[in-house]
PDB file of C-alpha atoms in Angstrom:
ATOM      1  CA  MET O   3     -84.731-116.488 -74.832  1.00  0.00           C
ATOM      2  CA  SER O   4     -88.099-114.927 -74.229  1.00  0.00           C
ATOM      3  CA  VAL O   5     -90.226-113.901 -71.310  1.00  0.00           C
ATOM      4  CA  ARG O   6     -93.225-116.076 -70.607  1.00  0.00           C
ATOM      5  CA  HIS O   7     -96.350-114.111 -71.328  1.00  0.00           C
ATOM      6  CA  GLY O   8    -100.047-114.780 -71.377  1.00  0.00           C
ATOM      7  CA  HIS O   9    -103.489-113.398 -71.887  1.00  0.00           C
ATOM      8  CA  GLU O  10    -106.572-114.327 -69.845  1.00  0.00           C
ATOM      9  CA  LEU O  11    -110.019-115.124 -71.163  1.00  0.00           C
ATOM     10  CA  PHE O  12    -112.680-114.575 -68.512  1.00  0.00           C
ATOM     11  CA  LYS O  13    -115.867-116.612 -68.716  1.00  0.00           C
ATOM     12  CA  PRO O  14    -118.608-115.191 -66.453  1.00  0.00           C
ATOM     13  CA  THR O  15    -120.138-117.772 -64.149  1.00  0.00           C
ATOM     14  CA  LEU O  16    -121.984-117.813 -60.842  1.00  0.00           C
ATOM     15  CA  LEU O  17    -120.725-114.931 -58.684  1.00  0.00           C
ATOM     16  CA  ALA O  18    -118.906-113.683 -61.794  1.00  0.00           C
ATOM     17  CA  LEU O  19    -115.925-115.735 -60.664  1.00  0.00           C
ATOM     18  CA  GLY O  20    -114.596-116.468 -64.113  1.00  0.00           C
ATOM     19  CA  PHE O  21    -112.028-118.935 -65.356  1.00  0.00           C
ATOM     20  CA  ALA O  22    -108.807-118.027 -67.052  1.00  0.00           C
ATOM     21  CA  LEU O  23    -107.134-119.566 -70.052  1.00  0.00           C
ATOM     22  CA  VAL O  24    -103.521-118.673 -70.733  1.00  0.00           C
ATOM     23  CA  ILE O  25    -102.962-117.926 -74.351  1.00  0.00           C
ATOM     24  CA  THR O  26     -99.228-118.095 -75.007  1.00  0.00           C
ATOM     25  CA  SER O  27     -96.354-119.733 -73.211  1.00  0.00           C
ATOM     26  CA  ALA O  28     -92.640-119.199 -73.506  1.00  0.00           C
ATOM     27  CA  THR O  29     -89.601-120.063 -71.440  1.00  0.00           C
ATOM     28  CA  ALA O  30     -87.964-117.266 -69.479  1.00  0.00           C
ATOM     29  CA  GLN O  31     -85.220-119.225 -67.739  1.00  0.00           C
ATOM     30  CA  ALA O  32     -83.324-120.024 -70.943  1.00  0.00           C
ATOM     31  CA  ALA O  33     -83.389-116.358 -71.906  1.00  0.00           C
ATOM     32  CA  ILE O  34     -82.019-115.259 -68.551  1.00  0.00           C
ATOM     33  CA  THR O  35     -79.326-117.926 -68.589  1.00  0.00           C
ATOM     34  CA  ALA O  36     -78.202-117.227 -72.163  1.00  0.00           C
ATOM     35  CA  LYS O  37     -78.071-113.467 -71.616  1.00  0.00           C
ATOM     36  CA  GLN O  38     -76.217-113.866 -68.318  1.00  0.00           C
ATOM     37  CA  GLN O  39     -73.685-116.214 -69.864  1.00  0.00           C
ATOM     38  CA  LEU O  40     -73.134-113.942 -72.850  1.00  0.00           C
ATOM     39  CA  ALA O  41     -72.759-110.878 -70.655  1.00  0.00           C
ATOM     40  CA  ALA O  42     -70.111-112.686 -68.609  1.00  0.00           C
ATOM     41  CA  LEU O  43     -67.944-113.522 -71.641  1.00  0.00           C
ATOM     42  CA  ASN O  44     -64.877-111.469 -72.435  1.00  0.00           C
ATOM     43  CA  GLU O  45     -64.104-110.594 -76.041  1.00  0.00           C
ATOM     44  CA  SER O  46     -61.744-113.510 -76.510  1.00  0.00           C
ATOM     45  CA  GLN O  47     -64.356-115.960 -75.247  1.00  0.00           C
ATOM     46  CA  PHE O  48     -67.022-114.414 -77.462  1.00  0.00           C
ATOM     47  CA  ARG O  49     -64.787-114.765 -80.547  1.00  0.00           C
ATOM     48  CA  HIS O  50     -64.327-118.420 -79.631  1.00  0.00           C
ATOM     49  CA  LEU O  51     -68.123-118.780 -79.409  1.00  0.00           C
ATOM     50  CA  GLN O  52     -68.439-117.273 -82.884  1.00  0.00           C
ATOM     51  CA  GLU O  53     -65.888-119.747 -84.206  1.00  0.00           C
ATOM     52  CA  GLN O  54     -67.794-122.674 -82.664  1.00  0.00           C
ATOM     53  CA  ALA O  55     -71.012-121.421 -84.243  1.00  0.00           C
ATOM     54  CA  ARG O  56     -69.384-121.190 -87.682  1.00  0.00           C
ATOM     55  CA  HIS O  57     -68.197-124.768 -87.301  1.00  0.00           C
ATOM     56  CA  GLY O  58     -71.730-126.036 -86.684  1.00  0.00           C
ATOM     57  CA  ASP O  59     -72.100-126.185 -82.912  1.00  0.00           C
ATOM     58  CA  ALA O  60     -75.881-125.865 -82.402  1.00  0.00           C
ATOM     59  CA  GLY O  61     -75.606-124.485 -78.877  1.00  0.00           C
ATOM     60  CA  ALA O  62     -73.139-121.827 -79.993  1.00  0.00           C
ATOM     61  CA  GLN O  63     -75.370-120.954 -82.949  1.00  0.00           C
ATOM     62  CA  ALA O  64     -78.328-120.477 -80.633  1.00  0.00           C
ATOM     63  CA  ALA O  65     -76.242-118.354 -78.257  1.00  0.00           C
ATOM     64  CA  LEU O  66     -74.996-116.238 -81.150  1.00  0.00           C
ATOM     65  CA  GLY O  67     -78.619-115.711 -82.176  1.00  0.00           C
ATOM     66  CA  VAL O  68     -79.325-114.384 -78.683  1.00  0.00           C
ATOM     67  CA  ALA O  69     -76.277-112.100 -78.945  1.00  0.00           C
ATOM     68  CA  TYR O  70     -77.577-110.524 -82.145  1.00  0.00           C
ATOM     69  CA  GLU O  71     -81.168-110.340 -80.908  1.00  0.00           C
ATOM     70  CA  GLU O  72     -80.138-108.630 -77.672  1.00  0.00           C
ATOM     71  CA  GLY O  73     -77.162-106.631 -78.966  1.00  0.00           C
ATOM     72  CA  LEU O  74     -74.613-108.314 -76.704  1.00  0.00           C
ATOM     73  CA  HIS O  75     -70.973-108.054 -77.956  1.00  0.00           C
ATOM     74  CA  VAL O  76     -72.382-107.218 -81.410  1.00  0.00           C
ATOM     75  CA  GLN O  77     -74.677-104.618 -82.888  1.00  0.00           C
ATOM     76  CA  LYS O  78     -78.325-105.638 -82.527  1.00  0.00           C
ATOM     77  CA  ASP O  79     -79.525-107.287 -85.729  1.00  0.00           C
ATOM     78  CA  VAL O  80     -82.694-109.390 -85.646  1.00  0.00           C
ATOM     79  CA  ALA O  81     -82.244-110.632 -89.211  1.00  0.00           C
ATOM     80  CA  GLU O  82     -78.789-111.956 -88.304  1.00  0.00           C
ATOM     81  CA  ALA O  83     -80.213-113.435 -85.092  1.00  0.00           C
ATOM     82  CA  ILE O  84     -82.861-115.309 -87.052  1.00  0.00           C
ATOM     83  CA  SER O  85     -80.191-116.584 -89.450  1.00  0.00           C
ATOM     84  CA  TRP O  86     -78.263-118.138 -86.558  1.00  0.00           C
ATOM     85  CA  TYR O  87     -81.408-119.439 -84.901  1.00  0.00           C
ATOM     86  CA  GLU O  88     -82.407-121.160 -88.131  1.00  0.00           C
ATOM     87  CA  ARG O  89     -79.014-122.871 -88.352  1.00  0.00           C
ATOM     88  CA  ALA O  90     -79.456-124.206 -84.834  1.00  0.00           C
ATOM     89  CA  ALA O  91     -83.052-125.175 -85.609  1.00  0.00           C
ATOM     90  CA  GLN O  92     -81.934-127.223 -88.611  1.00  0.00           C
ATOM     91  CA  GLN O  93     -80.079-129.436 -86.135  1.00  0.00           C
ATOM     92  CA  GLY O  94     -83.291-130.140 -84.230  1.00  0.00           C
ATOM     93  CA  ASN O  95     -82.952-127.655 -81.384  1.00  0.00           C
ATOM     94  CA  ALA O  96     -86.583-127.597 -80.211  1.00  0.00           C
ATOM     95  CA  GLU O  97     -86.139-124.608 -77.918  1.00  0.00           C
ATOM     96  CA  VAL O  98     -84.801-122.532 -80.799  1.00  0.00           C
ATOM     97  CA  LEU O  99     -87.644-123.684 -83.058  1.00  0.00           C
ATOM     98  CA  HIS O 100     -90.073-122.510 -80.394  1.00  0.00           C
ATOM     99  CA  HIS O 101     -88.275-119.198 -80.015  1.00  0.00           C
ATOM    100  CA  LEU O 102     -88.514-118.574 -83.749  1.00  0.00           C
ATOM    101  CA  GLY O 103     -92.244-119.096 -83.419  1.00  0.00           C
ATOM    102  CA  LEU O 104     -92.351-116.418 -80.711  1.00  0.00           C
ATOM    103  CA  ILE O 105     -90.377-113.976 -82.838  1.00  0.00           C
ATOM    104  CA  TYR O 106     -92.828-114.306 -85.730  1.00  0.00           C
ATOM    105  CA  GLU O 107     -95.916-114.355 -83.508  1.00  0.00           C
ATOM    106  CA  GLU O 108     -94.899-111.158 -81.736  1.00  0.00           C
ATOM    107  CA  GLY O 109     -93.325-109.472 -84.751  1.00  0.00           C
ATOM    108  CA  ARG O 110     -90.078-108.835 -82.915  1.00  0.00           C
ATOM    109  CA  GLY O 111     -87.881-107.078 -85.465  1.00  0.00           C
ATOM    110  CA  VAL O 112     -89.710-108.829 -88.298  1.00  0.00           C
ATOM    111  CA  VAL O 113     -93.101-108.484 -89.955  1.00  0.00           C
ATOM    112  CA  ARG O 114     -95.589-110.341 -87.756  1.00  0.00           C
ATOM    113  CA  ASN O 115     -96.489-113.608 -89.460  1.00  0.00           C
ATOM    114  CA  LEU O 116     -98.823-115.967 -87.593  1.00  0.00           C
ATOM    115  CA  GLU O 117     -98.624-118.691 -90.244  1.00  0.00           C
ATOM    116  CA  GLU O 118     -94.837-118.704 -89.901  1.00  0.00           C
ATOM    117  CA  ALA O 119     -95.158-118.716 -86.119  1.00  0.00           C
ATOM    118  CA  ALA O 120     -97.491-121.710 -86.184  1.00  0.00           C
ATOM    119  CA  ALA O 121     -95.139-123.579 -88.517  1.00  0.00           C
ATOM    120  CA  TRP O 122     -92.195-123.132 -86.150  1.00  0.00           C
ATOM    121  CA  TYR O 123     -94.292-124.046 -83.127  1.00  0.00           C
ATOM    122  CA  ARG O 124     -95.405-127.220 -84.895  1.00  0.00           C
ATOM    123  CA  LYS O 125     -91.822-128.284 -85.590  1.00  0.00           C
ATOM    124  CA  ALA O 126     -90.894-127.818 -81.936  1.00  0.00           C
ATOM    125  CA  ALA O 127     -94.136-129.429 -80.754  1.00  0.00           C
ATOM    126  CA  GLU O 128     -93.524-132.511 -82.869  1.00  0.00           C
ATOM    127  CA  LEU O 129     -90.122-132.846 -81.195  1.00  0.00           C
ATOM    128  CA  GLY O 130     -91.940-132.996 -77.859  1.00  0.00           C
ATOM    129  CA  TYR O 131     -91.245-129.476 -76.577  1.00  0.00           C
ATOM    130  CA  ALA O 132     -94.102-128.716 -74.177  1.00  0.00           C
ATOM    131  CA  PRO O 133     -94.135-124.869 -74.358  1.00  0.00           C
ATOM    132  CA  ALA O 134     -94.427-125.091 -78.146  1.00  0.00           C
ATOM    133  CA  GLN O 135     -97.187-127.681 -77.833  1.00  0.00           C
ATOM    134  CA  CYS O 136     -99.049-125.291 -75.540  1.00  0.00           C
ATOM    135  CA  ASN O 137     -98.586-122.391 -77.969  1.00  0.00           C
ATOM    136  CA  LEU O 138     -99.657-124.484 -80.942  1.00  0.00           C
ATOM    137  CA  GLY O 139    -102.776-125.467 -79.022  1.00  0.00           C
ATOM    138  CA  THR O 140    -103.509-121.785 -78.511  1.00  0.00           C
ATOM    139  CA  MET O 141    -103.088-121.045 -82.214  1.00  0.00           C
ATOM    140  CA  TYR O 142    -105.677-123.725 -82.980  1.00  0.00           C
ATOM    141  CA  LEU O 143    -108.010-122.509 -80.248  1.00  0.00           C
ATOM    142  CA  GLU O 144    -107.992-118.959 -81.582  1.00  0.00           C
ATOM    143  CA  GLY O 145    -107.632-119.724 -85.269  1.00  0.00           C
ATOM    144  CA  ARG O 146    -104.456-117.676 -85.559  1.00  0.00           C
ATOM    145  CA  GLY O 147    -102.056-118.846 -88.259  1.00  0.00           C
ATOM    146  CA  VAL O 148    -104.099-122.032 -88.647  1.00  0.00           C
ATOM    147  CA  THR O 149    -107.743-122.907 -89.163  1.00  0.00           C
ATOM    148  CA  ARG O 150    -109.542-122.830 -85.812  1.00  0.00           C
ATOM    149  CA  ASP O 151    -109.884-126.355 -84.455  1.00  0.00           C
ATOM    150  CA  VAL O 152    -110.762-126.837 -80.789  1.00  0.00           C
ATOM    151  CA  ASN O 153    -110.096-130.576 -81.044  1.00  0.00           C
ATOM    152  CA  GLU O 154    -106.514-129.934 -82.148  1.00  0.00           C
ATOM    153  CA  ALA O 155    -106.179-127.291 -79.451  1.00  0.00           C
ATOM    154  CA  ALA O 156    -107.262-129.700 -76.736  1.00  0.00           C
ATOM    155  CA  LYS O 157    -104.985-132.409 -78.129  1.00  0.00           C
ATOM    156  CA  TRP O 158    -101.878-130.258 -77.931  1.00  0.00           C
ATOM    157  CA  PHE O 159    -102.775-128.842 -74.525  1.00  0.00           C
ATOM    158  CA  GLU O 160    -103.184-132.345 -73.136  1.00  0.00           C
ATOM    159  CA  VAL O 161     -99.965-133.616 -74.729  1.00  0.00           C
ATOM    160  CA  ALA O 162     -98.068-130.779 -73.055  1.00  0.00           C
ATOM    161  CA  ALA O 163     -99.965-131.216 -69.790  1.00  0.00           C
ATOM    162  CA  ARG O 164     -99.024-134.887 -69.614  1.00  0.00           C
ATOM    163  CA  GLN O 165     -95.393-133.762 -69.664  1.00  0.00           C
ATOM    164  CA  GLY O 166     -96.088-131.748 -66.522  1.00  0.00           C
ATOM    165  CA  ASP O 167     -96.270-128.290 -68.086  1.00  0.00           C
ATOM    166  CA  ALA O 168     -98.204-126.270 -65.477  1.00  0.00           C
ATOM    167  CA  GLN O 169     -99.615-123.797 -67.975  1.00  0.00           C
ATOM    168  CA  ALA O 170    -100.846-126.556 -70.267  1.00  0.00           C
ATOM    169  CA  GLU O 171    -102.380-128.320 -67.260  1.00  0.00           C
ATOM    170  CA  SER O 172    -104.408-125.200 -66.528  1.00  0.00           C
ATOM    171  CA  ASN O 173    -105.386-124.857 -70.184  1.00  0.00           C
ATOM    172  CA  ILE O 174    -106.591-128.437 -70.635  1.00  0.00           C
ATOM    173  CA  GLY O 175    -108.470-128.035 -67.370  1.00  0.00           C
ATOM    174  CA  TYR O 176    -110.190-125.041 -68.924  1.00  0.00           C
ATOM    175  CA  MET O 177    -111.081-127.092 -72.012  1.00  0.00           C
ATOM    176  CA  TYR O 178    -112.683-129.843 -69.884  1.00  0.00           C
ATOM    177  CA  ASN O 179    -114.356-127.189 -67.742  1.00  0.00           C
ATOM    178  CA  HIS O 180    -116.058-125.645 -70.777  1.00  0.00           C
ATOM    179  CA  GLY O 181    -116.381-128.679 -73.050  1.00  0.00           C
ATOM    180  CA  GLU O 182    -114.167-127.296 -75.807  1.00  0.00           C
ATOM    181  CA  GLY O 183    -112.522-129.998 -77.907  1.00  0.00           C
ATOM    182  CA  VAL O 184    -113.250-132.575 -75.195  1.00  0.00           C
ATOM    183  CA  PRO O 185    -116.441-133.660 -73.426  1.00  0.00           C
ATOM    184  CA  ARG O 186    -117.337-131.334 -70.582  1.00  0.00           C
ATOM    185  CA  ASP O 187    -116.130-132.916 -67.348  1.00  0.00           C
ATOM    186  CA  ASP O 188    -115.776-130.730 -64.277  1.00  0.00           C
ATOM    187  CA  GLN O 189    -114.080-133.460 -62.255  1.00  0.00           C
ATOM    188  CA  GLU O 190    -111.432-133.852 -64.956  1.00  0.00           C
ATOM    189  CA  ALA O 191    -111.081-130.070 -65.018  1.00  0.00           C
ATOM    190  CA  VAL O 192    -110.467-130.040 -61.266  1.00  0.00           C
ATOM    191  CA  THR O 193    -107.835-132.754 -61.652  1.00  0.00           C
ATOM    192  CA  TRP O 194    -105.866-130.684 -64.159  1.00  0.00           C
ATOM    193  CA  TYR O 195    -106.376-127.385 -62.353  1.00  0.00           C
ATOM    194  CA  ARG O 196    -105.060-129.010 -59.185  1.00  0.00           C
ATOM    195  CA  LYS O 197    -101.936-130.311 -60.938  1.00  0.00           C
ATOM    196  CA  SER O 198    -101.274-126.820 -62.250  1.00  0.00           C
ATOM    197  CA  ALA O 199    -102.037-125.130 -58.922  1.00  0.00           C
ATOM    198  CA  GLU O 200     -99.816-127.484 -56.974  1.00  0.00           C
ATOM    199  CA  GLN O 201     -96.930-126.426 -59.209  1.00  0.00           C
ATOM    200  CA  GLY O 202     -97.589-122.836 -58.178  1.00  0.00           C
ATOM    201  CA  PHE O 203     -99.075-121.645 -61.474  1.00  0.00           C
ATOM    202  CA  ALA O 204    -101.191-118.618 -60.526  1.00  0.00           C
ATOM    203  CA  ILE O 205    -103.975-119.025 -63.082  1.00  0.00           C
ATOM    204  CA  GLY O 206    -104.278-122.704 -62.225  1.00  0.00           C
ATOM    205  CA  GLU O 207    -104.613-121.666 -58.580  1.00  0.00           C
ATOM    206  CA  ARG O 208    -107.320-119.164 -59.419  1.00  0.00           C
ATOM    207  CA  ASN O 209    -109.210-121.657 -61.569  1.00  0.00           C
ATOM    208  CA  LEU O 210    -109.058-124.320 -58.876  1.00  0.00           C
ATOM    209  CA  GLY O 211    -110.351-121.769 -56.381  1.00  0.00           C
ATOM    210  CA  SER O 212    -113.266-121.027 -58.692  1.00  0.00           C
ATOM    211  CA  MET O 213    -114.201-124.705 -58.809  1.00  0.00           C
ATOM    212  CA  TYR O 214    -114.268-124.864 -55.011  1.00  0.00           C
ATOM    213  CA  ALA O 215    -116.272-121.640 -54.805  1.00  0.00           C
ATOM    214  CA  LEU O 216    -118.854-122.941 -57.264  1.00  0.00           C
ATOM    215  CA  GLY O 217    -118.879-126.552 -56.093  1.00  0.00           C
ATOM    216  CA  SER O 218    -118.135-127.685 -59.651  1.00  0.00           C
ATOM    217  CA  GLY O 219    -116.408-131.045 -59.914  1.00  0.00           C
ATOM    218  CA  VAL O 220    -115.629-130.895 -56.211  1.00  0.00           C
ATOM    219  CA  ALA O 221    -117.558-130.280 -52.988  1.00  0.00           C
ATOM    220  CA  LYS O 222    -118.249-126.583 -52.452  1.00  0.00           C
ATOM    221  CA  ASP O 223    -115.717-125.197 -49.998  1.00  0.00           C
ATOM    222  CA  GLU O 224    -115.333-121.433 -49.873  1.00  0.00           C
ATOM    223  CA  ALA O 225    -112.506-121.590 -47.346  1.00  0.00           C
ATOM    224  CA  GLU O 226    -110.507-123.747 -49.768  1.00  0.00           C
ATOM    225  CA  ALA O 227    -111.478-121.412 -52.594  1.00  0.00           C
ATOM    226  CA  MET O 228    -110.211-118.437 -50.619  1.00  0.00           C
ATOM    227  CA  HIS O 229    -106.938-120.277 -49.966  1.00  0.00           C
ATOM    228  CA  TRP O 230    -106.278-120.714 -53.687  1.00  0.00           C
ATOM    229  CA  PHE O 231    -107.413-117.211 -54.606  1.00  0.00           C
ATOM    230  CA  ALA O 232    -105.036-115.784 -52.010  1.00  0.00           C
ATOM    231  CA  LYS O 233    -102.125-117.843 -53.367  1.00  0.00           C
ATOM    232  CA  ALA O 234    -102.834-116.622 -56.896  1.00  0.00           C
ATOM    233  CA  ALA O 235    -103.050-113.015 -55.715  1.00  0.00           C
ATOM    234  CA  GLU O 236     -99.763-113.336 -53.824  1.00  0.00           C
ATOM    235  CA  GLN O 237     -98.096-114.167 -57.125  1.00  0.00           C
ATOM    236  CA  GLY O 238     -99.422-111.014 -58.731  1.00  0.00           C
ATOM    237  CA  LEU O 239    -102.606-112.287 -60.380  1.00  0.00           C
ATOM    238  CA  ALA O 240    -104.677-109.232 -59.491  1.00  0.00           C
ATOM    239  CA  SER O 241    -107.918-110.702 -60.851  1.00  0.00           C
ATOM    240  CA  ALA O 242    -107.880-113.155 -57.931  1.00  0.00           C
ATOM    241  CA  TRP O 243    -108.595-110.208 -55.599  1.00  0.00           C
ATOM    242  CA  VAL O 244    -111.952-109.898 -57.354  1.00  0.00           C
ATOM    243  CA  ASN O 245    -112.704-113.534 -56.591  1.00  0.00           C
ATOM    244  CA  GLU O 246    -111.839-113.059 -52.931  1.00  0.00           C
ATOM    245  CA  ALA O 247    -113.960-109.923 -52.724  1.00  0.00           C
ATOM    246  CA  LEU O 248    -116.962-111.660 -54.288  1.00  0.00           C
ATOM    247  CA  LEU O 249    -116.860-114.373 -51.658  1.00  0.00           C
ATOM    248  CA  TYR O 250    -116.861-111.723 -48.929  1.00  0.00           C
ATOM    249  CA  MET O 251    -119.819-110.052 -50.640  1.00  0.00           C
ATOM    250  CA  GLU O 252    -121.879-112.963 -51.963  1.00  0.00           C
ATOM    251  CA  GLY O 253    -120.558-116.241 -50.580  1.00  0.00           C
ATOM    252  CA  THR O 254    -122.835-118.666 -48.773  1.00  0.00           C
ATOM    253  CA  GLN O 255    -120.181-120.045 -46.407  1.00  0.00           C
ATOM    254  CA  THR O 256    -118.008-116.967 -45.959  1.00  0.00           C
ATOM    255  CA  PRO O 257    -118.912-114.311 -43.367  1.00  0.00           C
ATOM    256  CA  ARG O 258    -119.881-111.052 -45.043  1.00  0.00           C
ATOM    257  CA  ASP O 259    -117.089-108.506 -44.836  1.00  0.00           C
ATOM    258  CA  TYR O 260    -117.737-105.591 -47.156  1.00  0.00           C
ATOM    259  CA  ALA O 261    -114.874-103.551 -45.688  1.00  0.00           C
ATOM    260  CA  THR O 262    -112.344-106.230 -46.648  1.00  0.00           C
ATOM    261  CA  ALA O 263    -114.038-106.674 -50.018  1.00  0.00           C
ATOM    262  CA  GLU O 264    -113.692-102.944 -50.637  1.00  0.00           C
ATOM    263  CA  LYS O 265    -109.938-103.051 -49.939  1.00  0.00           C
ATOM    264  CA  LEU O 266    -109.447-106.033 -52.254  1.00  0.00           C
ATOM    265  CA  LEU O 267    -111.421-104.388 -55.049  1.00  0.00           C
ATOM    266  CA  GLU O 268    -109.493-101.154 -54.635  1.00  0.00           C
ATOM    267  CA  ARG O 269    -106.275-103.098 -55.167  1.00  0.00           C
ATOM    268  CA  ALA O 270    -107.716-104.753 -58.252  1.00  0.00           C
ATOM    269  CA  VAL O 271    -108.890-101.442 -59.709  1.00  0.00           C
ATOM    270  CA  THR O 272    -105.476 -99.899 -59.078  1.00  0.00           C
ATOM    271  CA  THR O 273    -103.846-102.653 -61.132  1.00  0.00           C
ATOM    272  CA  GLY O 274    -106.282-102.176 -64.020  1.00  0.00           C
ATOM    273  CA  ILE O 275    -108.795-104.989 -63.535  1.00  0.00           C
ATOM    274  CA  VAL O 276    -111.796-103.545 -65.374  1.00  0.00           C
ATOM    275  CA  GLU O 277    -114.474-105.817 -63.920  1.00  0.00           C
ATOM    276  CA  ALA O 278    -113.511-104.703 -60.416  1.00  0.00           C
ATOM    277  CA  LYS O 279    -114.813-101.146 -60.959  1.00  0.00           C
ATOM    278  CA  PRO O 280    -118.585-101.811 -60.927  1.00  0.00           C
ATOM    279  CA  LEU O 281    -118.165-104.271 -58.072  1.00  0.00           C
ATOM    280  CA  LEU O 282    -116.266-101.680 -56.057  1.00  0.00           C
ATOM    281  CA  GLN O 283    -119.024 -99.151 -56.685  1.00  0.00           C
ATOM    282  CA  SER O 284    -121.674-101.663 -55.609  1.00  0.00           C
ATOM    283  CA  CYS O 285    -119.687-102.531 -52.486  1.00  0.00           C
ATOM    284  CA  ARG O 286    -119.322 -98.869 -51.527  1.00  0.00           C
ATOM    285  CA  GLU O 287    -123.001 -98.187 -52.149  1.00  0.00           C
ATOM    286  CA  THR O 288    -123.933-101.083 -49.888  1.00  0.00           C
ATOM    287  CA  LEU O 289    -121.627 -99.824 -47.127  1.00  0.00           C
ATOM    288  CA  ALA O 290    -122.931 -96.275 -47.445  1.00  0.00           C
ATOM    289  CA  ALA O 291    -126.571 -97.348 -47.378  1.00  0.00           C
ATOM    290  CA  ASN O 292    -126.177 -99.712 -44.440  1.00  0.00           C
ATOM    291  CA  PRO O 293    -122.901 -99.592 -42.467  1.00  0.00           C
ATOM    292  CA  ALA O 294    -124.166-102.521 -40.380  1.00  0.00           C
ATOM    293  CA  VAL O 295    -123.467-104.894 -43.272  1.00  0.00           C
ATOM    294  CA  GLU O 296    -119.742-104.223 -43.003  1.00  0.00           C
ATOM    295  CA  LYS O 297    -119.432-107.546 -41.221  1.00  0.00           C
ATOM    296  CA  GLN O 298    -122.126-110.179 -40.873  1.00  0.00           C
ATOM    297  CA  THR O 299    -122.231-113.894 -40.456  1.00  0.00           C
ATOM    298  CA  ALA O 300    -122.708-115.922 -43.581  1.00  0.00           C
ATOM    299  CA  THR O 301    -126.064-117.214 -42.398  1.00  0.00           C
ATOM    300  CA  ALA O 302    -127.356-113.761 -41.475  1.00  0.00           C
ATOM    301  CA  ALA O 303    -126.402-112.139 -44.753  1.00  0.00           C
ATOM    302  CA  LYS O 304    -128.827-112.404 -47.644  1.00  0.00           C
ATOM    303  CA  PRO O 305    -127.742-112.067 -51.275  1.00  0.00           C
ATOM    304  CA  GLU O 306    -128.906-108.799 -52.739  1.00  0.00           C
ATOM    305  CA  ALA O 307    -131.069-108.771 -55.836  1.00  0.00           C
ATOM    306  CA  ARG O 308    -129.253-107.645 -58.970  1.00  0.00           C
TER     307      ARG O 308
END
């Protein structure tokens, strides 16, 4: 029904590596499937779907909501979409409850209403739907639509994480990493980051790489850090290029390679990563002042004073 989206919070740490917390989760696969199925229907089949929806079939009601939201076979009408979604939701369709939360949180065709969004997320979360649990945790973390409560945020993140939700795994790792709503525990953070990373979640990969780079909760291993940063970058997480570049510029186990760092930072700047700009300038200034530092061994290179 909706595209998974997220926002990153960067917390400066040693080497300005940063950790990322994903703010909102949604499910994209259901949206793609529903839209594909609707698009494939002929008019006779769509009329049959409408008839099933009118007779109380929750799946048909949800599909009809998608049809009105997307303007497939009918004129686009978000109010009518919400009406059909609510009928499906009344029958306990957790995915639809969650989607209603997204509609109100984003203000898609309706007046944005965070309290309404949180209420729908809660209904889906209480039915055990992990993406809604993750979103409800975010609402509590940020105090949007509910009173800010980091304990509630951590609770919902962990509930979703224990169902194997990769995004929630990364988020609860972040909470343990920073001691928000749970006691600070870097080893526990690494455990959750690893679960998320091993599922291929880019921000979990980046966060796990940061733990290896810093030696927090795990033995310092810049080669392993670089491995996870590279995986995150391959998936389009441009901020991971900054992490890679910093290891080439400031790492204690990684051979200095300012030329490679410059290329990585250029990529990051091109994609709009703001914190990459001053680092790129610093890298270029270093290369211009002393071309010999383009490549050095890790032991020969000395960190520059800032």
